[in-house]
mmCIF file of N, CA and C in Angstrom:
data_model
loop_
_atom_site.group_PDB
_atom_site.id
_atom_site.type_symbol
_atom_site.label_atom_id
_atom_site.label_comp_id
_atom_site.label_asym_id
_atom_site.label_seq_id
_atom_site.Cartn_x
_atom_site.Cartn_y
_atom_site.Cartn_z
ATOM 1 N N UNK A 24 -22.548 2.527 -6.702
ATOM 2 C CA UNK A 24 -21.691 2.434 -7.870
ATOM 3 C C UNK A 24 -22.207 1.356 -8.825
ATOM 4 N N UNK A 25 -22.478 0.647 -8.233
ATOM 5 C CA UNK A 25 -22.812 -0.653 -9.107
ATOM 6 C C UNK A 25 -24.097 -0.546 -10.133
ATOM 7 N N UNK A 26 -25.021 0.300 -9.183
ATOM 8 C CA UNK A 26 -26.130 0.414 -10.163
ATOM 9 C C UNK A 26 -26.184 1.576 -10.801
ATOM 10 N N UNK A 27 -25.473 2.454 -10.656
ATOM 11 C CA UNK A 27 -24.792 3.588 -11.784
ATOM 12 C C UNK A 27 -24.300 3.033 -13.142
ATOM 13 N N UNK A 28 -23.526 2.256 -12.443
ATOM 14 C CA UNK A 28 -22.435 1.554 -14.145
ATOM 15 C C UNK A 28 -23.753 0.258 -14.838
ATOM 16 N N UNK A 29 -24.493 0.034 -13.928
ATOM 17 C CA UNK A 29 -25.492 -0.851 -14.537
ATOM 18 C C UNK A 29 -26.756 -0.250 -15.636
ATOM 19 N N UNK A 30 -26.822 0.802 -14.819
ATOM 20 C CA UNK A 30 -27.793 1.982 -15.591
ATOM 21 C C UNK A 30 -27.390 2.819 -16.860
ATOM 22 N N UNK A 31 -26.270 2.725 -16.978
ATOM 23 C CA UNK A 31 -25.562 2.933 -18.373
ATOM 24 C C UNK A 31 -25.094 1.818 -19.331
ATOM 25 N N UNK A 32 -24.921 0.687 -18.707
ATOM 26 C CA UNK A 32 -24.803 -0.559 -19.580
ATOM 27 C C UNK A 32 -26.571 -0.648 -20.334
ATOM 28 N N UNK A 33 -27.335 -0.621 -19.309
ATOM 29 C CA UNK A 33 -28.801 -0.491 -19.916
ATOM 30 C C UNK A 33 -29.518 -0.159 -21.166
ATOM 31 N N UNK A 34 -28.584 1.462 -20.263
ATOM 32 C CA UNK A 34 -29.003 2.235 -21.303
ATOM 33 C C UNK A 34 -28.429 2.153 -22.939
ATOM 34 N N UNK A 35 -27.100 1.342 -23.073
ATOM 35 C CA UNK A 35 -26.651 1.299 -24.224
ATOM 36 C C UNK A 35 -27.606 -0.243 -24.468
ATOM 37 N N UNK A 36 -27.694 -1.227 -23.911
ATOM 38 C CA UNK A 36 -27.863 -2.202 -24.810
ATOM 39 C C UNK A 36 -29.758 -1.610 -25.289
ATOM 40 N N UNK A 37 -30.174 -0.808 -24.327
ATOM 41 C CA UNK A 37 -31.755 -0.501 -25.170
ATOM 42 C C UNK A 37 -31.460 0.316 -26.487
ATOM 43 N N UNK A 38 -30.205 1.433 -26.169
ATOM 44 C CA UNK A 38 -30.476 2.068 -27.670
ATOM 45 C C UNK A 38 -30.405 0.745 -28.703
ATOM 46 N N UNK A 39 -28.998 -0.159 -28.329
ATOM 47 C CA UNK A 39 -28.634 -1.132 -29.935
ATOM 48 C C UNK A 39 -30.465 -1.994 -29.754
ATOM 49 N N UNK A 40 -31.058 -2.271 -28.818
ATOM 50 C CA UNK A 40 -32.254 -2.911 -29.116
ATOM 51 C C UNK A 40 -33.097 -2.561 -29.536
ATOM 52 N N UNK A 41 -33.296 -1.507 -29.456
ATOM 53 C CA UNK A 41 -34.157 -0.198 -30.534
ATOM 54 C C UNK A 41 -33.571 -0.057 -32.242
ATOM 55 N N UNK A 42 -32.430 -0.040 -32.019
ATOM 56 C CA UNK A 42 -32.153 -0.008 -33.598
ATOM 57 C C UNK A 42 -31.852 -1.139 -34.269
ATOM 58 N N UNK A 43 -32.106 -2.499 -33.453
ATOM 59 C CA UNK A 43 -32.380 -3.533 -33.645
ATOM 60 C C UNK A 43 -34.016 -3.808 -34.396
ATOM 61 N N UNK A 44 -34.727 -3.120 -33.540
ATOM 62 C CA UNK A 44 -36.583 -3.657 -33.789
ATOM 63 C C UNK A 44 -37.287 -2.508 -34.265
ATOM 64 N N UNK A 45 -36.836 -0.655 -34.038
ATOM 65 C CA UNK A 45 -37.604 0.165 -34.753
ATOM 66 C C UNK A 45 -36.590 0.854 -35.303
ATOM 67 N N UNK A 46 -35.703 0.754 -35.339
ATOM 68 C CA UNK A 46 -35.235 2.058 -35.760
ATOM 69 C C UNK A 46 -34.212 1.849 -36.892
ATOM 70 N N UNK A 47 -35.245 1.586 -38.027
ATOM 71 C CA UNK A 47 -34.462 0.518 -39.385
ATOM 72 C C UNK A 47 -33.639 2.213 -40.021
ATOM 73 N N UNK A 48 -34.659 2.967 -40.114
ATOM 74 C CA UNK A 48 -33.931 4.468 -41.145
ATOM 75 C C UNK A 48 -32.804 4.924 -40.275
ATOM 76 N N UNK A 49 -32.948 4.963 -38.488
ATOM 77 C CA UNK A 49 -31.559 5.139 -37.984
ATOM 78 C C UNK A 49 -30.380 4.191 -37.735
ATOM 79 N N UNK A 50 -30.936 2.899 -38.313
ATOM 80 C CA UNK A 50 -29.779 1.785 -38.070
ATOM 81 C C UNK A 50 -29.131 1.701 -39.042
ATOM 82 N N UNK A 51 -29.664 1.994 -40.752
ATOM 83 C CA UNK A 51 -28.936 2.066 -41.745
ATOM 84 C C UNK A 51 -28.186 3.183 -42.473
ATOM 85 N N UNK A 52 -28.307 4.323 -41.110
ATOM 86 C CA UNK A 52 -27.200 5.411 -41.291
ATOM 87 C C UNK A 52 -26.002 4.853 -41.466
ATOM 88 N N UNK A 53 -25.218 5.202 -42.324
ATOM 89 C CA UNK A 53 -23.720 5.045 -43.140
ATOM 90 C C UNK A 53 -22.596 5.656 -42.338
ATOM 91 N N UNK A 54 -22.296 5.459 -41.929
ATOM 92 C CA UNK A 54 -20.912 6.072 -40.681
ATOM 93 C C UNK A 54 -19.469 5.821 -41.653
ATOM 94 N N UNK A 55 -19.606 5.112 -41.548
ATOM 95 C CA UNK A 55 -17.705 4.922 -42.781
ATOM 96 C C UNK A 55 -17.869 3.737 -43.963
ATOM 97 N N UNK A 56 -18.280 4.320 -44.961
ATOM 98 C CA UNK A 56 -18.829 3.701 -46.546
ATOM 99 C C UNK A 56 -19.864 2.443 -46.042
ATOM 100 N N UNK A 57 -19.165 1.062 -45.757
ATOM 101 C CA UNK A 57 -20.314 0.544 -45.352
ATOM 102 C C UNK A 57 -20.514 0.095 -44.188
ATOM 103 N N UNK A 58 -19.449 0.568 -43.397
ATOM 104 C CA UNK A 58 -20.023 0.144 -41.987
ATOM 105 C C UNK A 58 -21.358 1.642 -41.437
ATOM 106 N N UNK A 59 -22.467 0.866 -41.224
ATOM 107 C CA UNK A 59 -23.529 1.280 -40.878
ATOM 108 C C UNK A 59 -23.681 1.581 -38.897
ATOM 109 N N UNK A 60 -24.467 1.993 -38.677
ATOM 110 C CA UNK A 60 -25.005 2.527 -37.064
ATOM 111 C C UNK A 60 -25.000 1.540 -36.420
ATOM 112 N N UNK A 61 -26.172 0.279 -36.601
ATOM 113 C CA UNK A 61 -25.898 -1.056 -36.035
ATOM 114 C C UNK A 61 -24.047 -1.611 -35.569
ATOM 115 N N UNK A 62 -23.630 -1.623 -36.529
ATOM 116 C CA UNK A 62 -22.019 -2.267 -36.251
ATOM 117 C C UNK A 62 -21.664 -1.264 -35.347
ATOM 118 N N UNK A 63 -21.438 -0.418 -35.547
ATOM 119 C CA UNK A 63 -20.712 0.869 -34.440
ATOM 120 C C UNK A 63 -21.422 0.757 -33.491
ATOM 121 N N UNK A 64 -22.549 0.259 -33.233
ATOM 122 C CA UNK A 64 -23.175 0.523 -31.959
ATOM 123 C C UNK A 64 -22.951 -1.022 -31.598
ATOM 124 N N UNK A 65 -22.949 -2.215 -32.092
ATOM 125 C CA UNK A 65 -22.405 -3.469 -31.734
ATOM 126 C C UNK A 65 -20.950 -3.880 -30.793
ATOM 127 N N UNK A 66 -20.220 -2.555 -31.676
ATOM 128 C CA UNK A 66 -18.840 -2.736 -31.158
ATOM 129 C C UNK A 66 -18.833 -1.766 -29.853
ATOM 130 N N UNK A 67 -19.628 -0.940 -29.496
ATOM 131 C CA UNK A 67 -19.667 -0.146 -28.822
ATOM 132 C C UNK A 67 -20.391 -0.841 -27.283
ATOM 133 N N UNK A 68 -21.088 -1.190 -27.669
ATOM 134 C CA UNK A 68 -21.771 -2.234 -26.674
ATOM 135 C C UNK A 68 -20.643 -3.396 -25.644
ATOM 136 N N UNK A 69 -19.639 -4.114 -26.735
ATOM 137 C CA UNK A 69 -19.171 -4.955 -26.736
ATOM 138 C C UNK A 69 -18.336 -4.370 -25.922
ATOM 139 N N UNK A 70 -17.341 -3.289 -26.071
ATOM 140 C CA UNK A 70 -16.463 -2.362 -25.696
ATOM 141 C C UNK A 70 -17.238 -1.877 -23.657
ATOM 142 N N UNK A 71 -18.069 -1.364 -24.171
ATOM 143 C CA UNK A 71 -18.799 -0.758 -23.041
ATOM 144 C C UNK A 71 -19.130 -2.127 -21.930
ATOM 145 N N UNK A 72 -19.610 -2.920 -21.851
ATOM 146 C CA UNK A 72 -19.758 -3.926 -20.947
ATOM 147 C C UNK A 72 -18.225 -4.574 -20.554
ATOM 148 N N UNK A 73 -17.003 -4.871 -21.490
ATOM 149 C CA UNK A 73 -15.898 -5.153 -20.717
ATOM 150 C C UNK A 73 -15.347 -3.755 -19.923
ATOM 151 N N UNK A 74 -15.606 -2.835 -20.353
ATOM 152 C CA UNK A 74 -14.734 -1.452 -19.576
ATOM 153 C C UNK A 74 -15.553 -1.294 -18.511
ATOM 154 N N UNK A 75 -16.854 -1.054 -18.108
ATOM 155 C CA UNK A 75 -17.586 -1.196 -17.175
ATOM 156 C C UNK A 75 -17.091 -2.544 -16.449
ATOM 157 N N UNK A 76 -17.231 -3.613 -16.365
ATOM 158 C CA UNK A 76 -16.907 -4.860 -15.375
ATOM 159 C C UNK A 76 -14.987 -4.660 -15.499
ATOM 160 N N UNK A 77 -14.505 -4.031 -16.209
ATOM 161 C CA UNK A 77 -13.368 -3.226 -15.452
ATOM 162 C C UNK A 77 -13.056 -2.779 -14.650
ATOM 163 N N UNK A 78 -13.785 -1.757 -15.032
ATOM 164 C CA UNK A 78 -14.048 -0.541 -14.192
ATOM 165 C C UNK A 78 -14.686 -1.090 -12.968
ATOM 166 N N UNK A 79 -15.448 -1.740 -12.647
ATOM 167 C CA UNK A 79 -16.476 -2.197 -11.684
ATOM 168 C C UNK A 79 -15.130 -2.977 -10.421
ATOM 169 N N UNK A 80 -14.851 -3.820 -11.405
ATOM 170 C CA UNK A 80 -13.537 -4.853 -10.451
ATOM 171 C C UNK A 80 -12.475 -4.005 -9.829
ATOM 172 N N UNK A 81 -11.910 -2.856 -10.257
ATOM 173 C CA UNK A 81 -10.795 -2.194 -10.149
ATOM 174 C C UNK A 81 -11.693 -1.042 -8.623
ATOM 175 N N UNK A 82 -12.404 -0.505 -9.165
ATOM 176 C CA UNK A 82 -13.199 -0.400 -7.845
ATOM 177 C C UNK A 82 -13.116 -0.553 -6.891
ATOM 178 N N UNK A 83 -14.081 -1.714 -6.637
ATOM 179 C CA UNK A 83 -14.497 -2.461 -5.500
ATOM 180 C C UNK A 83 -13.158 -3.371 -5.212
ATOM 181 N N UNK A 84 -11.855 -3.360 -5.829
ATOM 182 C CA UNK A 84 -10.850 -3.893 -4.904
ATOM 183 C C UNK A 84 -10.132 -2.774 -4.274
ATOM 184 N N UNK A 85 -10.525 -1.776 -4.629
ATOM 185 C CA UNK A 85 -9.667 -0.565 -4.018
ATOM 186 C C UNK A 85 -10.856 0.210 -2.936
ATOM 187 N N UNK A 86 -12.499 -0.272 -2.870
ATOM 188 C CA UNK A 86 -12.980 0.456 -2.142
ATOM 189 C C UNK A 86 -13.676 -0.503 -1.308
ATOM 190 N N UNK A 87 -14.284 -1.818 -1.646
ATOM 191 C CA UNK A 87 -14.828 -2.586 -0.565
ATOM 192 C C UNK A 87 -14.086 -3.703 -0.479
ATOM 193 N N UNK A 88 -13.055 -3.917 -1.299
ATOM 194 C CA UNK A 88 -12.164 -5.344 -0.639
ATOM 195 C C UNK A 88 -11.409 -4.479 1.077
ATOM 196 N N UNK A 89 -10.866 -3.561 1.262
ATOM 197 C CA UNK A 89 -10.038 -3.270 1.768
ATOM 198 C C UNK A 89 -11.345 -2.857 3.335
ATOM 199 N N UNK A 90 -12.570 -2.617 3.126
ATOM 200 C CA UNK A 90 -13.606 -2.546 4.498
ATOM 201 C C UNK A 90 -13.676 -3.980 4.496
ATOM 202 N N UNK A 91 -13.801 -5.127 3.714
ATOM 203 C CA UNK A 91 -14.260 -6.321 4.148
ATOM 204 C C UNK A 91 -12.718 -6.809 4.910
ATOM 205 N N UNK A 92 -11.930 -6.550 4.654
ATOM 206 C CA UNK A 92 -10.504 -7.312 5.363
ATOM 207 C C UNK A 92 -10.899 -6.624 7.352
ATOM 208 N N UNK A 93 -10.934 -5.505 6.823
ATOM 209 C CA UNK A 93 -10.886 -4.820 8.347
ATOM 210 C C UNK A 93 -12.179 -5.340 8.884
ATOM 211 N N UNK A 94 -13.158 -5.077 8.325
ATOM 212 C CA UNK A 94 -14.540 -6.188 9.135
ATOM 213 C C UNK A 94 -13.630 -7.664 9.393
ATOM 214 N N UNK A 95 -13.104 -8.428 8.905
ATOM 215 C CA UNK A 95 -12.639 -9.713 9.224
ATOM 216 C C UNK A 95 -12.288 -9.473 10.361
ATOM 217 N N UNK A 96 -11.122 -8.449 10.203
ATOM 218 C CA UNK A 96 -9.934 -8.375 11.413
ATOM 219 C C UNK A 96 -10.667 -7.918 12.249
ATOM 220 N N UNK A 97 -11.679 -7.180 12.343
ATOM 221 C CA UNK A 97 -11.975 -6.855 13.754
ATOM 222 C C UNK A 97 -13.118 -7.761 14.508
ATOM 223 N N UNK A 98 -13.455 -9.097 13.327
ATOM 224 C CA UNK A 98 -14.567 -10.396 13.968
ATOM 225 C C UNK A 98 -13.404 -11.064 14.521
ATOM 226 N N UNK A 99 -12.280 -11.060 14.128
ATOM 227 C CA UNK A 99 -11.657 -12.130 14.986
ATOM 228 C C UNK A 99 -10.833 -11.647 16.619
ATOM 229 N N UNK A 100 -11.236 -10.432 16.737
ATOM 230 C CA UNK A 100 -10.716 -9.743 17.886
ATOM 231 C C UNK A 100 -12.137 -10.171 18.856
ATOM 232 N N UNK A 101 -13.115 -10.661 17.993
ATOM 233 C CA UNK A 101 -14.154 -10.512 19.496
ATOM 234 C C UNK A 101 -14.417 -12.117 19.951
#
């Protein structure tokens, strides 16, 4: 899981780093009068890394907090 949701965080911050360093004619596409591709993809980024480490936390307390308790409980039985 972890490197699933990591591999898509990736993948967004290379597109905004691409239209950061080559991709000037697709970064100054016009999306809503003057907010341009860059900003939408800024906010999108920004958006995407808190919902992912959301998503990530909400997870792993519902799928490996609850094996690490029972690994505890069953080290202290031996």
């Amino acid at each position: 899981m972890s490197f699933s949701l990591s591999a898509i965080l990736l993948i967004v911050y290379a597109f905004y780093g691409f239209l950061l360093s080559a991709g000037k004619d697709l970064a100054q596409l016009s999306i809503l009068g003057e907010v341009n591709l860059v900003i939408v993809m800024s906010l999108f980024s920004i958006f995407m890394g808190v919902f992912i480490s959301g998503y990530y936390s909400w997870w792993s307390k519902r799928a490996i907090d609850p094996e690490i308790k029972r690994i505890r409980e069953e080290k202290k039985h031996d």
